[in-house]
Amino acid sequence: MDAIWVKILQELREFGFSIDKIRAAKESLSFLSDKCGVPMPFLEFYTAFALGGKMPVVILFFPDGVAVPQILQFKVTKVLSRSQFKSTKNIAGIFSKS
C-alpha cells in the first residue's frame, strides 16, 4: 500500500496539489469503510478490487483535497459496450449534461 500511496503522492504534486490538500486526500482515503462488510480504509478496499480484477477503479480528487474512489469507469464501460453506443456521436452524448 505504501508504494501505491507514494505514486498517488507524486501524481498529486505534479498536478500542483499542496501538502495540506494531499494530507486531506490521505485522510479521505484512510477513512474506514464497512462496504461489503469488510472494515478497511477506502484505498485498501478499492485497491484489493482493482488488483483482484473485479473492477477498474478511479480516484476523484477535489480542489479541497477530498478524495473519493469511484467505480465510474466500470459503469461507463458497461454502457459503452451496448450496441446503441457504437458511434462517436452517441458516446459524446453520454458525457454531456442534459
mmCIF file of N, CA and C in Angstrom:
data_model
loop_
_atom_site.group_PDB
_atom_site.id
_atom_site.type_symbol
_atom_site.label_atom_id
_atom_site.label_comp_id
_atom_site.label_asym_id
_atom_site.label_seq_id
_atom_site.Cartn_x
_atom_site.Cartn_y
_atom_site.Cartn_z
ATOM 1 N N MET A 1 0.816 -1.190 0.000
ATOM 2 C CA MET A 1 0.000 0.000 0.000
ATOM 3 C C MET A 1 0.864 1.259 0.000
ATOM 4 N N ASP A 2 2.028 1.163 0.624
ATOM 5 C CA ASP A 2 2.907 2.331 0.663
ATOM 6 C C ASP A 2 3.357 2.738 -0.736
ATOM 7 N N ALA A 3 3.658 1.760 -1.584
ATOM 8 C CA ALA A 3 4.094 2.063 -2.950
ATOM 9 C C ALA A 3 2.975 2.744 -3.736
ATOM 10 N N ILE A 4 1.756 2.303 -3.527
ATOM 11 C CA ILE A 4 0.609 2.926 -4.207
ATOM 12 C C ILE A 4 0.438 4.357 -3.707
ATOM 13 N N TRP A 5 0.536 4.548 -2.395
ATOM 14 C CA TRP A 5 0.384 5.893 -1.851
ATOM 15 C C TRP A 5 1.480 6.817 -2.362
ATOM 16 N N VAL A 6 2.723 6.335 -2.461
ATOM 17 C CA VAL A 6 3.827 7.166 -2.966
ATOM 18 C C VAL A 6 3.541 7.589 -4.404
ATOM 19 N N LYS A 7 3.015 6.687 -5.223
ATOM 20 C CA LYS A 7 2.677 7.026 -6.611
ATOM 21 C C LYS A 7 1.570 8.089 -6.652
ATOM 22 N N ILE A 8 0.562 7.928 -5.815
ATOM 23 C CA ILE A 8 -0.509 8.926 -5.744
ATOM 24 C C ILE A 8 0.066 10.277 -5.319
ATOM 25 N N LEU A 9 0.928 10.267 -4.322
ATOM 26 C CA LEU A 9 1.558 11.490 -3.830
ATOM 27 C C LEU A 9 2.339 12.188 -4.940
ATOM 28 N N GLN A 10 3.118 11.434 -5.706
ATOM 29 C CA GLN A 10 3.891 12.012 -6.816
ATOM 30 C C GLN A 10 2.972 12.639 -7.854
ATOM 31 N N GLU A 11 1.915 11.922 -8.212
ATOM 32 C CA GLU A 11 0.977 12.436 -9.217
ATOM 33 C C GLU A 11 0.302 13.722 -8.734
ATOM 34 N N LEU A 12 -0.104 13.747 -7.479
ATOM 35 C CA LEU A 12 -0.766 14.942 -6.954
ATOM 36 C C LEU A 12 0.182 16.135 -6.901
ATOM 37 N N ARG A 13 1.430 15.906 -6.537
ATOM 38 C CA ARG A 13 2.417 17.000 -6.514
ATOM 39 C C ARG A 13 2.650 17.528 -7.925
ATOM 40 N N GLU A 14 2.759 16.626 -8.911
ATOM 41 C CA GLU A 14 2.937 17.059 -10.303
ATOM 42 C C GLU A 14 1.727 17.848 -10.784
ATOM 43 N N PHE A 15 0.565 17.503 -10.269
ATOM 44 C CA PHE A 15 -0.662 18.186 -10.649
ATOM 45 C C PHE A 15 -0.799 19.529 -9.937
ATOM 46 N N GLY A 16 0.047 19.782 -8.927
ATOM 47 C CA GLY A 16 0.034 21.065 -8.242
ATOM 48 C C GLY A 16 -0.672 21.085 -6.897
ATOM 49 N N PHE A 17 -1.009 19.925 -6.356
ATOM 50 C CA PHE A 17 -1.660 19.883 -5.052
ATOM 51 C C PHE A 17 -0.674 20.295 -3.964
ATOM 52 N N SER A 18 -1.152 21.093 -3.017
ATOM 53 C CA SER A 18 -0.314 21.498 -1.880
ATOM 54 C C SER A 18 -0.215 20.338 -0.890
ATOM 55 N N ILE A 19 0.738 20.443 0.017
ATOM 56 C CA ILE A 19 0.907 19.416 1.046
ATOM 57 C C ILE A 19 -0.360 19.290 1.898
ATOM 58 N N ASP A 20 -1.010 20.421 2.206
ATOM 59 C CA ASP A 20 -2.240 20.376 3.004
ATOM 60 C C ASP A 20 -3.361 19.639 2.275
ATOM 61 N N LYS A 21 -3.482 19.869 0.967
ATOM 62 C CA LYS A 21 -4.517 19.175 0.196
ATOM 63 C C LYS A 21 -4.201 17.685 0.088
ATOM 64 N N ILE A 22 -2.929 17.354 -0.037
ATOM 65 C CA ILE A 22 -2.531 15.943 -0.092
ATOM 66 C C ILE A 22 -2.819 15.275 1.253
ATOM 67 N N ARG A 23 -2.589 15.991 2.333
ATOM 68 C CA ARG A 23 -2.896 15.464 3.667
ATOM 69 C C ARG A 23 -4.401 15.182 3.782
ATOM 70 N N ALA A 24 -5.228 16.095 3.279
ATOM 71 C CA ALA A 24 -6.680 15.891 3.303
ATOM 72 C C ALA A 24 -7.069 14.685 2.453
ATOM 73 N N ALA A 25 -6.406 14.521 1.310
ATOM 74 C CA ALA A 25 -6.685 13.370 0.449
ATOM 75 C C ALA A 25 -6.329 12.072 1.164
ATOM 76 N N LYS A 26 -5.194 12.053 1.829
ATOM 77 C CA LYS A 26 -4.776 10.849 2.560
ATOM 78 C C LYS A 26 -5.780 10.517 3.661
ATOM 79 N N GLU A 27 -6.267 11.533 4.355
ATOM 80 C CA GLU A 27 -7.276 11.298 5.393
ATOM 81 C C GLU A 27 -8.557 10.732 4.786
ATOM 82 N N SER A 28 -8.954 11.251 3.620
ATOM 83 C CA SER A 28 -10.152 10.745 2.945
ATOM 84 C C SER A 28 -9.990 9.281 2.570
ATOM 85 N N LEU A 29 -8.811 8.927 2.056
ATOM 86 C CA LEU A 29 -8.570 7.557 1.611
ATOM 87 C C LEU A 29 -8.295 6.609 2.773
ATOM 88 N N SER A 30 -8.021 7.158 3.948
ATOM 89 C CA SER A 30 -7.773 6.330 5.130
ATOM 90 C C SER A 30 -9.049 6.076 5.929
ATOM 91 N N PHE A 31 -10.138 6.718 5.509
ATOM 92 C CA PHE A 31 -11.418 6.558 6.195
ATOM 93 C C PHE A 31 -11.850 5.101 6.132
ATOM 94 N N LEU A 32 -12.259 4.542 7.266
ATOM 95 C CA LEU A 32 -12.678 3.145 7.294
ATOM 96 C C LEU A 32 -14.049 2.990 6.660
ATOM 97 N N SER A 33 -14.169 1.986 5.811
ATOM 98 C CA SER A 33 -15.418 1.713 5.118
ATOM 99 C C SER A 33 -15.927 0.335 5.514
ATOM 100 N N ASP A 34 -17.213 0.233 5.760
ATOM 101 C CA ASP A 34 -17.811 -1.069 6.037
ATOM 102 C C ASP A 34 -18.489 -1.628 4.794
ATOM 103 N N LYS A 35 -18.105 -1.120 3.629
ATOM 104 C CA LYS A 35 -18.704 -1.568 2.376
ATOM 105 C C LYS A 35 -18.484 -3.069 2.224
ATOM 106 N N CYS A 36 -19.498 -3.791 1.874
ATOM 107 C CA CYS A 36 -19.446 -5.249 1.687
ATOM 108 C C CYS A 36 -19.033 -5.970 2.969
ATOM 109 N N GLY A 37 -19.247 -5.350 4.118
ATOM 110 C CA GLY A 37 -18.956 -6.000 5.380
ATOM 111 C C GLY A 37 -17.486 -6.163 5.712
ATOM 112 N N VAL A 38 -16.613 -5.443 5.021
ATOM 113 C CA VAL A 38 -15.175 -5.546 5.270
ATOM 114 C C VAL A 38 -14.673 -4.187 5.744
ATOM 115 N N PRO A 39 -14.470 -4.022 7.062
ATOM 116 C CA PRO A 39 -13.998 -2.727 7.553
ATOM 117 C C PRO A 39 -12.515 -2.525 7.264
ATOM 118 N N MET A 40 -12.230 -1.672 6.305
ATOM 119 C CA MET A 40 -10.846 -1.325 5.964
ATOM 120 C C MET A 40 -10.845 0.031 5.296
ATOM 121 N N PRO A 41 -9.708 0.708 5.239
ATOM 122 C CA PRO A 41 -9.655 2.027 4.589
ATOM 123 C C PRO A 41 -10.064 1.949 3.114
ATOM 124 N N PHE A 42 -10.658 3.034 2.620
ATOM 125 C CA PHE A 42 -11.106 3.087 1.230
ATOM 126 C C PHE A 42 -10.010 2.687 0.251
ATOM 127 N N LEU A 43 -8.815 3.236 0.419
ATOM 128 C CA LEU A 43 -7.743 2.950 -0.529
ATOM 129 C C LEU A 43 -7.426 1.461 -0.568
ATOM 130 N N GLU A 44 -7.355 0.820 0.569
ATOM 131 C CA GLU A 44 -7.070 -0.615 0.601
ATOM 132 C C GLU A 44 -8.216 -1.418 0.002
ATOM 133 N N PHE A 45 -9.439 -1.038 0.317
ATOM 134 C CA PHE A 45 -10.609 -1.750 -0.194
ATOM 135 C C PHE A 45 -10.653 -1.727 -1.718
ATOM 136 N N TYR A 46 -10.529 -0.533 -2.297
ATOM 137 C CA TYR A 46 -10.616 -0.418 -3.747
ATOM 138 C C TYR A 46 -9.371 -0.951 -4.447
ATOM 139 N N THR A 47 -8.214 -0.897 -3.799
ATOM 140 C CA THR A 47 -7.005 -1.497 -4.372
ATOM 141 C C THR A 47 -7.173 -3.004 -4.468
ATOM 142 N N ALA A 48 -7.746 -3.614 -3.454
ATOM 143 C CA ALA A 48 -7.983 -5.057 -3.474
ATOM 144 C C ALA A 48 -8.892 -5.439 -4.639
ATOM 145 N N PHE A 49 -9.928 -4.653 -4.887
ATOM 146 C CA PHE A 49 -10.815 -4.944 -6.009
ATOM 147 C C PHE A 49 -10.109 -4.754 -7.344
ATOM 148 N N ALA A 50 -9.324 -3.698 -7.455
ATOM 149 C CA ALA A 50 -8.616 -3.447 -8.716
ATOM 150 C C ALA A 50 -7.602 -4.550 -8.992
ATOM 151 N N LEU A 51 -6.834 -4.935 -7.989
ATOM 152 C CA LEU A 51 -5.828 -5.981 -8.175
ATOM 153 C C LEU A 51 -6.462 -7.349 -8.379
ATOM 154 N N GLY A 52 -7.618 -7.541 -7.781
ATOM 155 C CA GLY A 52 -8.323 -8.805 -7.948
ATOM 156 C C GLY A 52 -8.983 -8.937 -9.309
ATOM 157 N N GLY A 53 -8.952 -7.874 -10.098
ATOM 158 C CA GLY A 53 -9.509 -7.910 -11.445
ATOM 159 C C GLY A 53 -11.015 -7.840 -11.514
ATOM 160 N N LYS A 54 -11.647 -7.475 -10.419
ATOM 161 C CA LYS A 54 -13.100 -7.447 -10.424
ATOM 162 C C LYS A 54 -13.674 -6.157 -10.985
ATOM 163 N N MET A 55 -12.924 -5.056 -10.875
ATOM 164 C CA MET A 55 -13.413 -3.793 -11.425
ATOM 165 C C MET A 55 -12.280 -2.776 -11.504
ATOM 166 N N PRO A 56 -12.301 -1.952 -12.538
ATOM 167 C CA PRO A 56 -11.341 -0.845 -12.577
ATOM 168 C C PRO A 56 -11.808 0.245 -11.607
ATOM 169 N N VAL A 57 -10.867 0.957 -11.033
ATOM 170 C CA VAL A 57 -11.191 1.978 -10.036
ATOM 171 C C VAL A 57 -10.497 3.282 -10.403
ATOM 172 N N VAL A 58 -11.198 4.391 -10.225
ATOM 173 C CA VAL A 58 -10.596 5.718 -10.354
ATOM 174 C C VAL A 58 -10.744 6.406 -9.004
ATOM 175 N N ILE A 59 -9.854 7.345 -8.732
ATOM 176 C CA ILE A 59 -9.978 8.143 -7.514
ATOM 177 C C ILE A 59 -10.183 9.585 -7.947
ATOM 178 N N LEU A 60 -11.278 10.166 -7.503
ATOM 179 C CA LEU A 60 -11.569 11.563 -7.804
ATOM 180 C C LEU A 60 -10.966 12.423 -6.705
ATOM 181 N N PHE A 61 -10.137 13.388 -7.099
ATOM 182 C CA PHE A 61 -9.534 14.322 -6.146
ATOM 183 C C PHE A 61 -10.169 15.685 -6.373
ATOM 184 N N PHE A 62 -10.795 16.223 -5.351
ATOM 185 C CA PHE A 62 -11.476 17.502 -5.451
ATOM 186 C C PHE A 62 -10.539 18.635 -5.037
ATOM 187 N N PRO A 63 -10.841 19.878 -5.446
ATOM 188 C CA PRO A 63 -9.952 21.013 -5.160
ATOM 189 C C PRO A 63 -9.625 21.212 -3.680
ATOM 190 N N ASP A 64 -10.524 20.801 -2.786
ATOM 191 C CA ASP A 64 -10.245 20.966 -1.350
ATOM 192 C C ASP A 64 -9.410 19.826 -0.780
ATOM 193 N N GLY A 65 -9.051 18.851 -1.618
ATOM 194 C CA GLY A 65 -8.216 17.745 -1.180
ATOM 195 C C GLY A 65 -8.976 16.474 -0.863
ATOM 196 N N VAL A 66 -10.293 16.542 -0.811
ATOM 197 C CA VAL A 66 -11.072 15.337 -0.536
ATOM 198 C C VAL A 66 -10.912 14.370 -1.707
ATOM 199 N N ALA A 67 -10.697 13.095 -1.382
ATOM 200 C CA ALA A 67 -10.520 12.065 -2.401
ATOM 201 C C ALA A 67 -11.601 11.006 -2.232
ATOM 202 N N VAL A 68 -12.202 10.602 -3.357
ATOM 203 C CA VAL A 68 -13.268 9.616 -3.319
ATOM 204 C C VAL A 68 -13.021 8.572 -4.398
ATOM 205 N N PRO A 69 -12.807 7.308 -4.017
ATOM 206 C CA PRO A 69 -12.680 6.248 -5.024
ATOM 207 C C PRO A 69 -14.033 6.021 -5.697
ATOM 208 N N GLN A 70 -14.015 5.740 -6.979
ATOM 209 C CA GLN A 70 -15.241 5.518 -7.737
ATOM 210 C C GLN A 70 -15.080 4.320 -8.658
ATOM 211 N N ILE A 71 -16.188 3.698 -8.990
ATOM 212 C CA ILE A 71 -16.175 2.638 -9.995
ATOM 213 C C ILE A 71 -16.786 3.150 -11.292
ATOM 214 N N LEU A 72 -16.669 4.442 -11.519
ATOM 215 C CA LEU A 72 -17.262 5.106 -12.678
ATOM 216 C C LEU A 72 -16.836 4.465 -13.986
ATOM 217 N N GLN A 73 -15.545 4.141 -14.135
ATOM 218 C CA GLN A 73 -15.077 3.545 -15.381
ATOM 219 C C GLN A 73 -15.836 2.273 -15.689
ATOM 220 N N PHE A 74 -16.111 1.471 -14.674
ATOM 221 C CA PHE A 74 -16.826 0.221 -14.868
ATOM 222 C C PHE A 74 -18.218 0.496 -15.415
ATOM 223 N N LYS A 75 -18.899 1.476 -14.848
ATOM 224 C CA LYS A 75 -20.243 1.802 -15.299
ATOM 225 C C LYS A 75 -20.221 2.329 -16.728
ATOM 226 N N VAL A 76 -19.268 3.199 -17.059
ATOM 227 C CA VAL A 76 -19.169 3.740 -18.412
ATOM 228 C C VAL A 76 -18.833 2.630 -19.392
ATOM 229 N N THR A 77 -17.937 1.718 -19.025
ATOM 230 C CA THR A 77 -17.571 0.609 -19.899
ATOM 231 C C THR A 77 -18.786 -0.239 -20.212
ATOM 232 N N LYS A 78 -19.622 -0.502 -19.215
ATOM 233 C CA LYS A 78 -20.822 -1.299 -19.449
ATOM 234 C C LYS A 78 -21.760 -0.585 -20.418
ATOM 235 N N VAL A 79 -21.920 0.716 -20.249
ATOM 236 C CA VAL A 79 -22.804 1.478 -21.132
ATOM 237 C C VAL A 79 -22.240 1.512 -22.542
ATOM 238 N N LEU A 80 -20.929 1.750 -22.675
ATOM 239 C CA LEU A 80 -20.320 1.862 -23.994
ATOM 240 C C LEU A 80 -20.289 0.537 -24.736
ATOM 241 N N SER A 81 -20.395 -0.567 -24.027
ATOM 242 C CA SER A 81 -20.360 -1.860 -24.698
ATOM 243 C C SER A 81 -21.697 -2.204 -25.350
ATOM 244 N N ARG A 82 -22.729 -1.479 -25.018
ATOM 245 C CA ARG A 82 -24.038 -1.723 -25.633
ATOM 246 C C ARG A 82 -24.011 -1.299 -27.097
ATOM 247 N N SER A 83 -24.728 -2.007 -27.929
ATOM 248 C CA SER A 83 -24.673 -1.774 -29.376
ATOM 249 C C SER A 83 -25.154 -0.382 -29.781
ATOM 250 N N GLN A 84 -26.081 0.217 -29.058
ATOM 251 C CA GLN A 84 -26.601 1.521 -29.460
ATOM 252 C C GLN A 84 -25.602 2.651 -29.259
ATOM 253 N N PHE A 85 -24.453 2.396 -28.619
ATOM 254 C CA PHE A 85 -23.470 3.438 -28.373
ATOM 255 C C PHE A 85 -22.188 3.209 -29.151
ATOM 256 N N LYS A 86 -22.278 2.712 -30.375
ATOM 257 C CA LYS A 86 -21.074 2.420 -31.145
ATOM 258 C C LYS A 86 -20.488 3.641 -31.834
ATOM 259 N N SER A 87 -21.277 4.639 -32.140
ATOM 260 C CA SER A 87 -20.736 5.795 -32.854
ATOM 261 C C SER A 87 -20.193 6.837 -31.882
ATOM 262 N N THR A 88 -19.221 7.602 -32.352
ATOM 263 C CA THR A 88 -18.611 8.651 -31.534
ATOM 264 C C THR A 88 -19.647 9.695 -31.135
ATOM 265 N N LYS A 89 -20.569 10.006 -32.026
ATOM 266 C CA LYS A 89 -21.601 11.000 -31.733
ATOM 267 C C LYS A 89 -22.443 10.560 -30.534
ATOM 268 N N ASN A 90 -22.848 9.304 -30.505
ATOM 269 C CA ASN A 90 -23.646 8.808 -29.387
ATOM 270 C C ASN A 90 -22.841 8.766 -28.095
ATOM 271 N N ILE A 91 -21.567 8.406 -28.186
ATOM 272 C CA ILE A 91 -20.719 8.347 -26.997
ATOM 273 C C ILE A 91 -20.563 9.741 -26.399
ATOM 274 N N ALA A 92 -20.376 10.755 -27.240
ATOM 275 C CA ALA A 92 -20.233 12.123 -26.747
ATOM 276 C C ALA A 92 -21.486 12.557 -25.997
ATOM 277 N N GLY A 93 -22.647 12.087 -26.430
ATOM 278 C CA GLY A 93 -23.900 12.431 -25.778
ATOM 279 C C GLY A 93 -24.015 11.901 -24.360
ATOM 280 N N ILE A 94 -23.320 10.817 -24.076
ATOM 281 C CA ILE A 94 -23.369 10.234 -22.739
ATOM 282 C C ILE A 94 -22.774 11.190 -21.721
ATOM 283 N N PHE A 95 -21.718 11.910 -22.125
ATOM 284 C CA PHE A 95 -20.980 12.738 -21.196
ATOM 285 C C PHE A 95 -21.475 14.172 -21.126
ATOM 286 N N SER A 96 -22.393 14.563 -22.001
ATOM 287 C CA SER A 96 -22.902 15.934 -21.950
ATOM 288 C C SER A 96 -24.018 16.020 -20.919
ATOM 289 N N LYS A 97 -24.160 17.186 -20.309
ATOM 290 C CA LYS A 97 -25.221 17.381 -19.318
ATOM 291 C C LYS A 97 -26.533 17.594 -20.034
ATOM 292 N N SER A 98 -27.578 16.968 -19.531
ATOM 293 C CA SER A 98 -28.900 17.138 -20.129
ATOM 294 C C SER A 98 -29.752 17.996 -19.245
#
